[in-house]
mmCIF file of C-alpha atoms in Angstrom:
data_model
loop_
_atom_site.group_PDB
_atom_site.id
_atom_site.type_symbol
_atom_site.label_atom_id
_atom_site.label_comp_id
_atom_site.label_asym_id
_atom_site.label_seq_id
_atom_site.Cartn_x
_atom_site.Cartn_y
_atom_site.Cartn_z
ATOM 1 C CA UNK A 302 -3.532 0.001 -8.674
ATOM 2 C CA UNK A 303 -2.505 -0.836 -11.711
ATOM 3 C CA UNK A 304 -5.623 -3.030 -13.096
ATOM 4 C CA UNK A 305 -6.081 -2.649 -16.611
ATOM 5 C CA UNK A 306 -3.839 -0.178 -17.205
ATOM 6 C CA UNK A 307 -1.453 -0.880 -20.650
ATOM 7 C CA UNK A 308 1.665 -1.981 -19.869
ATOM 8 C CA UNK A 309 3.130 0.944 -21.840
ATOM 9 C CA UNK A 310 1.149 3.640 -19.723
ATOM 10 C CA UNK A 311 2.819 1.771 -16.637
ATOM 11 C CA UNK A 312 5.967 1.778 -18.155
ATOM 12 C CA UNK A 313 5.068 5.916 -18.537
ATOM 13 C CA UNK A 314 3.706 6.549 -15.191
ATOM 14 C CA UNK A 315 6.958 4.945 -13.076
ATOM 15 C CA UNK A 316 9.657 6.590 -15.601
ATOM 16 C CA UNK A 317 7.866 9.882 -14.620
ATOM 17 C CA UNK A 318 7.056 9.062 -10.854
ATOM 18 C CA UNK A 319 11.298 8.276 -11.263
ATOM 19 C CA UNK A 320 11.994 11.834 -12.997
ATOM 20 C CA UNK A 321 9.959 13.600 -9.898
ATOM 21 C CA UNK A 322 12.143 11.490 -7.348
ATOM 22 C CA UNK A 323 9.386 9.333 -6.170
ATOM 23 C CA UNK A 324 9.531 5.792 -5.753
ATOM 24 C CA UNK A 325 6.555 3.478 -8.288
ATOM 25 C CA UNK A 326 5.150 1.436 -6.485
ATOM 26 C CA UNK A 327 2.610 -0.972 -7.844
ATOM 27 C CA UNK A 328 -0.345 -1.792 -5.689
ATOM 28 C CA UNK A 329 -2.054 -4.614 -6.195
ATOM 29 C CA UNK A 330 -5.396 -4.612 -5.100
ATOM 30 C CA UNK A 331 -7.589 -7.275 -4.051
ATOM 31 C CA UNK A 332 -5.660 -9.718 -5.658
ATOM 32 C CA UNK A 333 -7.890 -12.492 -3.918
ATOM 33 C CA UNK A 334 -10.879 -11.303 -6.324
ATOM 34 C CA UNK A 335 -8.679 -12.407 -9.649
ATOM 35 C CA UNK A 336 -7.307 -15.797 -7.692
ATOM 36 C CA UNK A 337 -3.759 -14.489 -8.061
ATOM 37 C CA UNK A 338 -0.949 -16.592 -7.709
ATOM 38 C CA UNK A 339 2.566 -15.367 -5.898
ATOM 39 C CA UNK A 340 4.437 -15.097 -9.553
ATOM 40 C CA UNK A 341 1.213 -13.787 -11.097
ATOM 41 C CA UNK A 342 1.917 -10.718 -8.113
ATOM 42 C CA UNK A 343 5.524 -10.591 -9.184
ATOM 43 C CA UNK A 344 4.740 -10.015 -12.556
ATOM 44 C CA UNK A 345 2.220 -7.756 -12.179
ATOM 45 C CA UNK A 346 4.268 -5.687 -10.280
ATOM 46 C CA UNK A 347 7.022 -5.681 -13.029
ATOM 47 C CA UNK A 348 7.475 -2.190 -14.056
ATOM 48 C CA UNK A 349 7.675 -0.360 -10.781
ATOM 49 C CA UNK A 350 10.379 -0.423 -7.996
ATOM 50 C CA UNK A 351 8.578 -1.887 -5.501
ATOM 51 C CA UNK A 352 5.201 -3.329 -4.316
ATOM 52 C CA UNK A 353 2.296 -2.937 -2.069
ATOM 53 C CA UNK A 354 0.645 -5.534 -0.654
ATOM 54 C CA UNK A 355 -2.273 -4.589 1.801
ATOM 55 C CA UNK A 356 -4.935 -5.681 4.649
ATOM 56 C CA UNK A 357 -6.896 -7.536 1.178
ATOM 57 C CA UNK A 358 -3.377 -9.748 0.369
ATOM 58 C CA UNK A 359 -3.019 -10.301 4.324
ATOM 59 C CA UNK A 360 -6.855 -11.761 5.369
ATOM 60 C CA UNK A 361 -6.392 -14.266 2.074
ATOM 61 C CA UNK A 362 -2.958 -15.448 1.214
ATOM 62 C CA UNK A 363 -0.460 -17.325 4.006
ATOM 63 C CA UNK A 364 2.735 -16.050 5.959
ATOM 64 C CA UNK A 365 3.922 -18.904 3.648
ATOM 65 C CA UNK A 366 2.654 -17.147 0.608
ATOM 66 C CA UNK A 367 4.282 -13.771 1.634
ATOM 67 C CA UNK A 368 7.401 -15.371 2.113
ATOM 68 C CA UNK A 369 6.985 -16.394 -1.003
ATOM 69 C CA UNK A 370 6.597 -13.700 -2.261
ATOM 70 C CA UNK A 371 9.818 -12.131 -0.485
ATOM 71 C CA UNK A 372 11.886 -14.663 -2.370
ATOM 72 C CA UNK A 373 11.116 -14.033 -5.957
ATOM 73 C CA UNK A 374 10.473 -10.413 -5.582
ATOM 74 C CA UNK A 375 13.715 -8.917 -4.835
ATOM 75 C CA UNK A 376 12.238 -5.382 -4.512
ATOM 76 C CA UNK A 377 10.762 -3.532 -1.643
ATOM 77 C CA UNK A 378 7.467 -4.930 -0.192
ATOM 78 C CA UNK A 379 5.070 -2.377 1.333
ATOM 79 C CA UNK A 380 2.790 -4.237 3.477
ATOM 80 C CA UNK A 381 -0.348 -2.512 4.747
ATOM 81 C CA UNK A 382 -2.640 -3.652 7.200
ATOM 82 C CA UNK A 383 -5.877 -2.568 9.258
ATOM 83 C CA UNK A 384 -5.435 -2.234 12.691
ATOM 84 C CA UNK A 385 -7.159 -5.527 13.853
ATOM 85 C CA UNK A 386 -4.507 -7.523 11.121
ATOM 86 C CA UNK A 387 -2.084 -6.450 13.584
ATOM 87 C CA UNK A 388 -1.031 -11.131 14.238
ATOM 88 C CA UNK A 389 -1.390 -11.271 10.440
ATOM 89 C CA UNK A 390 1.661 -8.946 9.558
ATOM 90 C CA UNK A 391 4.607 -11.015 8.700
ATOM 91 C CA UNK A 392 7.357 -10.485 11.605
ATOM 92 C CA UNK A 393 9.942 -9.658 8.879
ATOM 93 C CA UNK A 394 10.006 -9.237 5.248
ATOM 94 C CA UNK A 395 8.073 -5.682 4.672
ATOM 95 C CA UNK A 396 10.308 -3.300 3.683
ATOM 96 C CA UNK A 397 7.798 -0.506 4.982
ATOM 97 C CA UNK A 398 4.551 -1.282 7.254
ATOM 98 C CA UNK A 399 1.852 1.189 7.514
ATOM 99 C CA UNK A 400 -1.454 0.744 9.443
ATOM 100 C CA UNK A 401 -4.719 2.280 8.346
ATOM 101 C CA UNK A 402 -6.226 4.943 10.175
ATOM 102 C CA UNK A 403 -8.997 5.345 7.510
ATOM 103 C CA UNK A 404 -11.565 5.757 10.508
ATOM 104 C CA UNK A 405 -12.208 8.603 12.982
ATOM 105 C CA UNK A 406 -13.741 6.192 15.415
ATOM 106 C CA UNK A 407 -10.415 4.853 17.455
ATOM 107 C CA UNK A 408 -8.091 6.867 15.473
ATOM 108 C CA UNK A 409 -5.808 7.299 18.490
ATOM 109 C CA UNK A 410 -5.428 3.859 19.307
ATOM 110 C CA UNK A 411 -4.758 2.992 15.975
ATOM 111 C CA UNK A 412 -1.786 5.930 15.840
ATOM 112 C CA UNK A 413 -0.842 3.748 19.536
ATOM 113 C CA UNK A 414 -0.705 1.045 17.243
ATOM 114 C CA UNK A 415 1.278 2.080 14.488
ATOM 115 C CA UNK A 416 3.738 3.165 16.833
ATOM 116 C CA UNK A 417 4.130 -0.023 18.589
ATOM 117 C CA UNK A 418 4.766 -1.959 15.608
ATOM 118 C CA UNK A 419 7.200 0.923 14.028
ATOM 119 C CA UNK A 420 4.558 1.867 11.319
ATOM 120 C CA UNK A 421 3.722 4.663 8.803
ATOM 121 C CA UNK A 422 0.210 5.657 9.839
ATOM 122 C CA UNK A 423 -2.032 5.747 7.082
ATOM 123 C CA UNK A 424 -4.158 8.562 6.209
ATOM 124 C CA UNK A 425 -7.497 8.362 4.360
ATOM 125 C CA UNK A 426 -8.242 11.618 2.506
ATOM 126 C CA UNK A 427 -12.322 11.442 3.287
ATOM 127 C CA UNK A 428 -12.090 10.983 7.037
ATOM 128 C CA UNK A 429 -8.551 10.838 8.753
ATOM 129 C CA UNK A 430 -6.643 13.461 7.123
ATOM 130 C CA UNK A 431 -7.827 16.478 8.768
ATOM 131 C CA UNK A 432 -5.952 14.477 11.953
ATOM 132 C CA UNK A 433 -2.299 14.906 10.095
ATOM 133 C CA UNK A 434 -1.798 18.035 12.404
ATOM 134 C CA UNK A 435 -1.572 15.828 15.371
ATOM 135 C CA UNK A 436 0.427 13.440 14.166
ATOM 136 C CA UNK A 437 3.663 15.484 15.561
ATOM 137 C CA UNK A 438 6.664 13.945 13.261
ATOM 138 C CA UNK A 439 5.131 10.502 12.511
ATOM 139 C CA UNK A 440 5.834 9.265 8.957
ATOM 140 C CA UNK A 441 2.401 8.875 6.921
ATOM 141 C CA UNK A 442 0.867 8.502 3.996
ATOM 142 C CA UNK A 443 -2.294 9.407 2.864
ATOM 143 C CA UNK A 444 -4.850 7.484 0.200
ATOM 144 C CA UNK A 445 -6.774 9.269 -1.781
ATOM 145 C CA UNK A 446 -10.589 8.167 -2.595
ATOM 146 C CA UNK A 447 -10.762 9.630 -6.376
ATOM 147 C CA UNK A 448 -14.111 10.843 -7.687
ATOM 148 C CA UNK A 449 -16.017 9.691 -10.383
ATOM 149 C CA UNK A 450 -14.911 10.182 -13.752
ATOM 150 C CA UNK A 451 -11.450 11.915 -12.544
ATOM 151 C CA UNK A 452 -8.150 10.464 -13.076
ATOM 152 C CA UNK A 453 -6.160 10.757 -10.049
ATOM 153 C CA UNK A 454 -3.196 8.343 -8.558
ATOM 154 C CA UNK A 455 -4.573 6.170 -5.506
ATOM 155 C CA UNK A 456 -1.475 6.744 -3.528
ATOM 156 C CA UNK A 457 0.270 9.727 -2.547
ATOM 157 C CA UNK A 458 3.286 10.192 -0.554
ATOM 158 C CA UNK A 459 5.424 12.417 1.429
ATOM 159 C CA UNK A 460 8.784 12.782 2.064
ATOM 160 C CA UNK A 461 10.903 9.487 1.647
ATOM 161 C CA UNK A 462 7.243 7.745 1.914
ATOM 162 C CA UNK A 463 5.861 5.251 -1.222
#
């Protein structure tokens, strides 16, 4: 999430996430909370190769905004929803779709779930990750909670995952 963060440290962080073979990939969070409009998102989202937009962008903007969004960003959209969003994911348009398994309670349906709709399951570093083992060879991703007072990146990745 990229909130207050200089545009020149951005500029930094996704030349270096490039060097290491990684994909930057802005995540906008809560966007609702700063009334956001669709080319305020695009511009946010400037210095990276792609964007995330998750369960917050889903419960408060339209299928109408998303495609919206689809036609001025010509990047790759990461959408990423909670497992009850499952009608409020648009039925084309994400370049990647991962549901969040952030909770131990139904974990397995949710994994169902990703499955049915073709999605990276995503782990949560506090309660779901210790399930990675039985994930077999289903892409994921894991989010990291970081702790006070210590600089770590929100979003890790795997493989060919954002």
């Amino acid at each position: 999430d990229y909130r207050k963060v200089s545009d020149p440290v951005q500029q930094e962080v996704a030349q270096e996430a490039r060097r290491q073979g990684l994909i930057p990939v802005v995540w906008v969070q809560s966007p609702q909370y700063r009334s956001m409009s669709i080319p305020e998102l695009v511009h946010e989202a400037r210095h990276g190769d792609g964007i995330q937009v998750d369960d917050h962008f889903f419960a408060n903007y339209s299928l109408a905004d998303f495609y919206r969004l689809r036609h001025l960003y010509t990047k790759p959209i990461f959408c990423s929803i909670q497992p009850f969003q499952a009608g409020l994911r648009p039925p084309s348009g994400c370049n990647q779709l991962d549901v969040q398994c952030y909770t131990n309670q139904g974990f397995q349906q949710c994994v169902k779930l990703a499955d049915r709709l073709g999605a990276v399951v995503s782990l949560s570093e506090k309660n779901t990750l210790r399930h990675q083992p039985t994930l077999g060879s289903r892409r994921f991703n894991t989010f990291l909670w970081p702790e006070m007072n210590v600089p770590r990146p929100g979003r890790l990745s795997r493989g060919d995952q954002p």
